[in-house]
Amino acid sequence: MTLSGTPPEVGDQLPKFKVFDQNNVKVKTANLIGKVTLISVVPDLETPVCTLQTRKFTQQADHYPAAKFCTISNNSIAEQTGWCAAQGVENVDLLSDEELSFGYEMGLYVPNLGNLARSIWIIDDAGKIVYRQIVTEQSDEPNYLEAIEALEKLVPRVDL
């Protein structure tokens, strides 16, 4: 797949972008800095693999209260809200990149597909990228275990 740019590397600062939360409030890069954050990027929430990826990370979030988990897709806010209602999901931090600010700044927009490349990013509390995983085949799931192990190097797991 051809991406719109060159994604940042581990060690780089998270680029400046803006996305929108479920209340249509602008969320900027600066809003994500200050807490270790796992960013799960999905091409389209309305597909089975994206639903699975979002659910798996949402289920993990409670075990890592010192970290923030969010999912970014270029679905509209209305589509994301509909997905939450259809899935019975309430406590998920979904961010819409319908304007593709995140996609272009991160080099993750896939022009021939019209969506974002499936990927996982972990940033430290200063906004530095400490982990990245870009899935080359959009229909494949990411390596969840590898991402969670990288997260555990920064924040402890809490068993419920």
PDB file of C-alpha atoms in Angstrom:
ATOM      1  CA  MET A   1       0.000   0.000   0.000  1.00  0.00           C
ATOM      2  CA  THR A   2       1.197   3.475  -0.792  1.00  0.00           C
ATOM      3  CA  LEU A   3       1.024   6.016   2.001  1.00  0.00           C
ATOM      4  CA  SER A   4       0.597   9.780   1.649  1.00  0.00           C
ATOM      5  CA  GLY A   5       3.916  10.443   3.335  1.00  0.00           C
ATOM      6  CA  THR A   6       6.617   9.003   5.536  1.00  0.00           C
ATOM      7  CA  PRO A   7       5.365   7.986   8.986  1.00  0.00           C
ATOM      8  CA  PRO A   8       7.415   9.198  11.951  1.00  0.00           C
ATOM      9  CA  GLU A   9       9.927   6.864  13.533  1.00  0.00           C
ATOM     10  CA  VAL A  10      10.405   5.720  17.111  1.00  0.00           C
ATOM     11  CA  GLY A  11      12.204   8.562  18.875  1.00  0.00           C
ATOM     12  CA  ASP A  12      10.420  11.287  16.878  1.00  0.00           C
ATOM     13  CA  GLN A  13       7.971  13.712  18.460  1.00  0.00           C
ATOM     14  CA  LEU A  14       4.334  13.106  17.609  1.00  0.00           C
ATOM     15  CA  PRO A  15       3.530  15.597  14.806  1.00  0.00           C
ATOM     16  CA  LYS A  16       0.971  18.355  15.250  1.00  0.00           C
ATOM     17  CA  PHE A  17      -2.527  17.424  14.083  1.00  0.00           C
ATOM     18  CA  LYS A  18      -6.157  17.851  15.049  1.00  0.00           C
ATOM     19  CA  VAL A  19      -8.954  15.317  15.328  1.00  0.00           C
ATOM     20  CA  PHE A  20     -12.427  15.528  16.846  1.00  0.00           C
ATOM     21  CA  ASP A  21     -13.975  13.673  19.767  1.00  0.00           C
ATOM     22  CA  GLN A  22     -17.540  12.360  19.979  1.00  0.00           C
ATOM     23  CA  ASN A  23     -18.780  15.799  21.089  1.00  0.00           C
ATOM     24  CA  ASN A  24     -17.205  17.421  18.012  1.00  0.00           C
ATOM     25  CA  VAL A  25     -14.571  19.063  20.233  1.00  0.00           C
ATOM     26  CA  LYS A  26     -11.178  19.576  18.604  1.00  0.00           C
ATOM     27  CA  VAL A  27      -8.420  17.410  20.104  1.00  0.00           C
ATOM     28  CA  LYS A  28      -4.908  18.549  19.235  1.00  0.00           C
ATOM     29  CA  THR A  29      -1.598  16.780  19.657  1.00  0.00           C
ATOM     30  CA  ALA A  30      -0.971  18.869  22.768  1.00  0.00           C
ATOM     31  CA  ASN A  31      -4.109  17.357  24.344  1.00  0.00           C
ATOM     32  CA  LEU A  32      -2.589  13.866  24.095  1.00  0.00           C
ATOM     33  CA  ILE A  33       0.722  14.819  25.694  1.00  0.00           C
ATOM     34  CA  GLY A  34       1.160  14.515  29.447  1.00  0.00           C
ATOM     35  CA  LYS A  35       0.208  10.864  29.827  1.00  0.00           C
ATOM     36  CA  VAL A  36       1.511   7.708  28.170  1.00  0.00           C
ATOM     37  CA  THR A  37      -0.910   7.134  25.293  1.00  0.00           C
ATOM     38  CA  LEU A  38      -1.638   4.161  23.072  1.00  0.00           C
ATOM     39  CA  ILE A  39      -3.138   5.285  19.773  1.00  0.00           C
ATOM     40  CA  SER A  40      -4.895   2.559  17.809  1.00  0.00           C
ATOM     41  CA  VAL A  41      -5.487   3.594  14.200  1.00  0.00           C
ATOM     42  CA  VAL A  42      -8.127   1.741  12.195  1.00  0.00           C
ATOM     43  CA  PRO A  43      -9.094   2.181   8.527  1.00  0.00           C
ATOM     44  CA  ASP A  44     -12.877   1.852   8.984  1.00  0.00           C
ATOM     45  CA  LEU A  45     -14.763   1.053  12.193  1.00  0.00           C
ATOM     46  CA  GLU A  46     -17.535  -0.554  10.164  1.00  0.00           C
ATOM     47  CA  THR A  47     -15.340  -3.560   9.287  1.00  0.00           C
ATOM     48  CA  PRO A  48     -14.825  -6.719  11.377  1.00  0.00           C
ATOM     49  CA  VAL A  49     -11.046  -6.383  11.881  1.00  0.00           C
ATOM     50  CA  CYS A  50     -11.349  -2.728  12.948  1.00  0.00           C
ATOM     51  CA  THR A  51     -14.139  -3.623  15.355  1.00  0.00           C
ATOM     52  CA  LEU A  52     -11.997  -6.417  16.807  1.00  0.00           C
ATOM     53  CA  GLN A  53      -8.938  -4.162  17.142  1.00  0.00           C
ATOM     54  CA  THR A  54     -10.932  -1.424  18.865  1.00  0.00           C
ATOM     55  CA  ARG A  55     -12.591  -3.884  21.245  1.00  0.00           C
ATOM     56  CA  LYS A  56      -9.287  -5.586  22.179  1.00  0.00           C
ATOM     57  CA  PHE A  57      -7.618  -2.324  23.160  1.00  0.00           C
ATOM     58  CA  THR A  58     -10.736  -1.045  24.919  1.00  0.00           C
ATOM     59  CA  GLN A  59     -10.748  -4.234  27.021  1.00  0.00           C
ATOM     60  CA  GLN A  60      -7.084  -3.688  27.928  1.00  0.00           C
ATOM     61  CA  ALA A  61      -7.516  -0.044  28.971  1.00  0.00           C
ATOM     62  CA  ASP A  62      -8.859  -0.827  32.460  1.00  0.00           C
ATOM     63  CA  HIS A  63      -5.650  -2.764  33.231  1.00  0.00           C
ATOM     64  CA  TYR A  64      -3.506   0.318  32.535  1.00  0.00           C
ATOM     65  CA  PRO A  65      -5.045   3.256  34.435  1.00  0.00           C
ATOM     66  CA  ALA A  66      -1.789   5.220  34.123  1.00  0.00           C
ATOM     67  CA  ALA A  67      -2.150   5.229  30.316  1.00  0.00           C
ATOM     68  CA  LYS A  68      -4.628   6.710  27.906  1.00  0.00           C
ATOM     69  CA  PHE A  69      -6.057   4.620  25.078  1.00  0.00           C
ATOM     70  CA  CYS A  70      -7.664   6.141  22.005  1.00  0.00           C
ATOM     71  CA  THR A  71      -8.780   4.917  18.610  1.00  0.00           C
ATOM     72  CA  ILE A  72      -8.517   7.118  15.537  1.00  0.00           C
ATOM     73  CA  SER A  73     -10.297   6.491  12.240  1.00  0.00           C
ATOM     74  CA  ASN A  74     -11.377   8.752   9.437  1.00  0.00           C
ATOM     75  CA  ASN A  75     -15.003   7.712   9.990  1.00  0.00           C
ATOM     76  CA  SER A  76     -17.276  10.669  10.695  1.00  0.00           C
ATOM     77  CA  ILE A  77     -18.344  11.391  14.264  1.00  0.00           C
ATOM     78  CA  ALA A  78     -21.858  10.203  13.357  1.00  0.00           C
ATOM     79  CA  GLU A  79     -20.465   6.902  12.034  1.00  0.00           C
ATOM     80  CA  GLN A  80     -18.363   6.452  15.164  1.00  0.00           C
ATOM     81  CA  THR A  81     -21.335   7.215  17.413  1.00  0.00           C
ATOM     82  CA  GLY A  82     -23.462   4.729  15.448  1.00  0.00           C
ATOM     83  CA  TRP A  83     -20.755   2.102  15.786  1.00  0.00           C
ATOM     84  CA  CYS A  84     -20.645   2.575  19.572  1.00  0.00           C
ATOM     85  CA  ALA A  85     -24.428   2.218  19.791  1.00  0.00           C
ATOM     86  CA  ALA A  86     -24.484  -0.889  17.568  1.00  0.00           C
ATOM     87  CA  GLN A  87     -21.611  -2.498  19.500  1.00  0.00           C
ATOM     88  CA  GLY A  88     -22.919  -1.526  22.941  1.00  0.00           C
ATOM     89  CA  VAL A  89     -19.595   0.179  23.665  1.00  0.00           C
ATOM     90  CA  GLU A  90     -19.562   3.149  26.025  1.00  0.00           C
ATOM     91  CA  ASN A  91     -16.088   3.731  27.445  1.00  0.00           C
ATOM     92  CA  VAL A  92     -14.024   4.078  24.298  1.00  0.00           C
ATOM     93  CA  ASP A  93     -12.111   7.198  23.346  1.00  0.00           C
ATOM     94  CA  LEU A  94     -12.880   7.483  19.623  1.00  0.00           C
ATOM     95  CA  LEU A  95     -11.395  10.321  17.625  1.00  0.00           C
ATOM     96  CA  SER A  96     -12.469  11.253  14.122  1.00  0.00           C
ATOM     97  CA  ASP A  97      -9.908  12.214  11.502  1.00  0.00           C
ATOM     98  CA  GLU A  98     -12.522  12.924   8.854  1.00  0.00           C
ATOM     99  CA  GLU A  99     -10.516  16.024   7.863  1.00  0.00           C
ATOM    100  CA  LEU A 100      -7.382  13.808   7.496  1.00  0.00           C
ATOM    101  CA  SER A 101      -5.151  16.132   9.524  1.00  0.00           C
ATOM    102  CA  PHE A 102      -3.783  13.169  11.497  1.00  0.00           C
ATOM    103  CA  GLY A 103      -3.538  10.999   8.370  1.00  0.00           C
ATOM    104  CA  TYR A 104      -1.463  13.491   6.440  1.00  0.00           C
ATOM    105  CA  GLU A 105       0.716  14.671   9.346  1.00  0.00           C
ATOM    106  CA  MET A 106       1.489  11.076  10.315  1.00  0.00           C
ATOM    107  CA  GLY A 107       1.934   9.949   6.693  1.00  0.00           C
ATOM    108  CA  LEU A 108      -0.751   7.294   7.262  1.00  0.00           C
ATOM    109  CA  TYR A 109      -3.392   8.272   4.715  1.00  0.00           C
ATOM    110  CA  VAL A 110      -3.780   5.621   1.991  1.00  0.00           C
ATOM    111  CA  PRO A 111      -4.990   7.594  -1.057  1.00  0.00           C
ATOM    112  CA  ASN A 112      -6.124   4.647  -3.199  1.00  0.00           C
ATOM    113  CA  LEU A 113      -8.241   3.271  -0.345  1.00  0.00           C
ATOM    114  CA  GLY A 114      -9.416   6.592   1.095  1.00  0.00           C
ATOM    115  CA  ASN A 115      -8.628   5.682   4.695  1.00  0.00           C
ATOM    116  CA  LEU A 116      -5.876   5.452   7.286  1.00  0.00           C
ATOM    117  CA  ALA A 117      -3.302   2.676   7.521  1.00  0.00           C
ATOM    118  CA  ARG A 118      -3.913   0.258  10.391  1.00  0.00           C
ATOM    119  CA  SER A 119      -1.291   1.023  12.995  1.00  0.00           C
ATOM    120  CA  ILE A 120      -0.482   1.227  16.697  1.00  0.00           C
ATOM    121  CA  TRP A 121       1.474   4.071  18.260  1.00  0.00           C
ATOM    122  CA  ILE A 122       2.616   4.550  21.822  1.00  0.00           C
ATOM    123  CA  ILE A 123       3.839   7.940  22.958  1.00  0.00           C
ATOM    124  CA  ASP A 124       5.440   8.779  26.254  1.00  0.00           C
ATOM    125  CA  ASP A 125       4.202  11.574  28.506  1.00  0.00           C
ATOM    126  CA  ALA A 126       6.375  14.096  26.618  1.00  0.00           C
ATOM    127  CA  GLY A 127       4.880  13.164  23.227  1.00  0.00           C
ATOM    128  CA  LYS A 128       7.844  11.151  21.965  1.00  0.00           C
ATOM    129  CA  ILE A 129       6.995   8.066  19.919  1.00  0.00           C
ATOM    130  CA  VAL A 130       8.308   5.025  21.781  1.00  0.00           C
ATOM    131  CA  TYR A 131       6.558   2.323  19.734  1.00  0.00           C
ATOM    132  CA  ARG A 132       5.089   2.033  16.272  1.00  0.00           C
ATOM    133  CA  GLN A 133       3.539  -0.818  14.369  1.00  0.00           C
ATOM    134  CA  ILE A 134       2.198  -0.257  10.865  1.00  0.00           C
ATOM    135  CA  VAL A 135       0.275  -3.257   9.552  1.00  0.00           C
ATOM    136  CA  THR A 136       1.158  -3.736   5.884  1.00  0.00           C
ATOM    137  CA  GLU A 137      -1.948  -5.760   4.967  1.00  0.00           C
ATOM    138  CA  GLN A 138      -5.046  -3.781   5.967  1.00  0.00           C
ATOM    139  CA  SER A 139      -7.124  -6.932   6.497  1.00  0.00           C
ATOM    140  CA  ASP A 140      -4.629  -8.306   9.064  1.00  0.00           C
ATOM    141  CA  GLU A 141      -4.874  -7.644  12.779  1.00  0.00           C
ATOM    142  CA  PRO A 142      -1.984  -5.919  14.521  1.00  0.00           C
ATOM    143  CA  ASN A 143       0.279  -7.770  16.921  1.00  0.00           C
ATOM    144  CA  TYR A 144      -1.613  -6.911  20.126  1.00  0.00           C
ATOM    145  CA  LEU A 145       0.807  -8.700  22.444  1.00  0.00           C
ATOM    146  CA  GLU A 146       3.820  -6.811  21.096  1.00  0.00           C
ATOM    147  CA  ALA A 147       2.017  -3.479  21.567  1.00  0.00           C
ATOM    148  CA  ILE A 148       0.923  -4.309  25.118  1.00  0.00           C
ATOM    149  CA  GLU A 149       4.439  -5.481  26.027  1.00  0.00           C
ATOM    150  CA  ALA A 150       5.795  -2.137  24.767  1.00  0.00           C
ATOM    151  CA  LEU A 151       3.170  -0.314  26.842  1.00  0.00           C
ATOM    152  CA  GLU A 152       4.136  -2.297  29.958  1.00  0.00           C
ATOM    153  CA  LYS A 153       7.687  -0.936  29.697  1.00  0.00           C
ATOM    154  CA  LEU A 154       6.211   2.493  30.483  1.00  0.00           C
ATOM    155  CA  VAL A 155       3.234   1.831  32.762  1.00  0.00           C
ATOM    156  CA  PRO A 156       2.375  -1.046  35.104  1.00  0.00           C
ATOM    157  CA  ARG A 157      -0.467  -3.452  34.480  1.00  0.00           C
ATOM    158  CA  VAL A 158      -3.123  -3.497  37.219  1.00  0.00           C
ATOM    159  CA  ASP A 159      -5.024  -6.735  37.611  1.00  0.00           C
ATOM    160  CA  LEU A 160      -8.668  -6.178  38.377  1.00  0.00           C
TER     161      LEU A 160
END
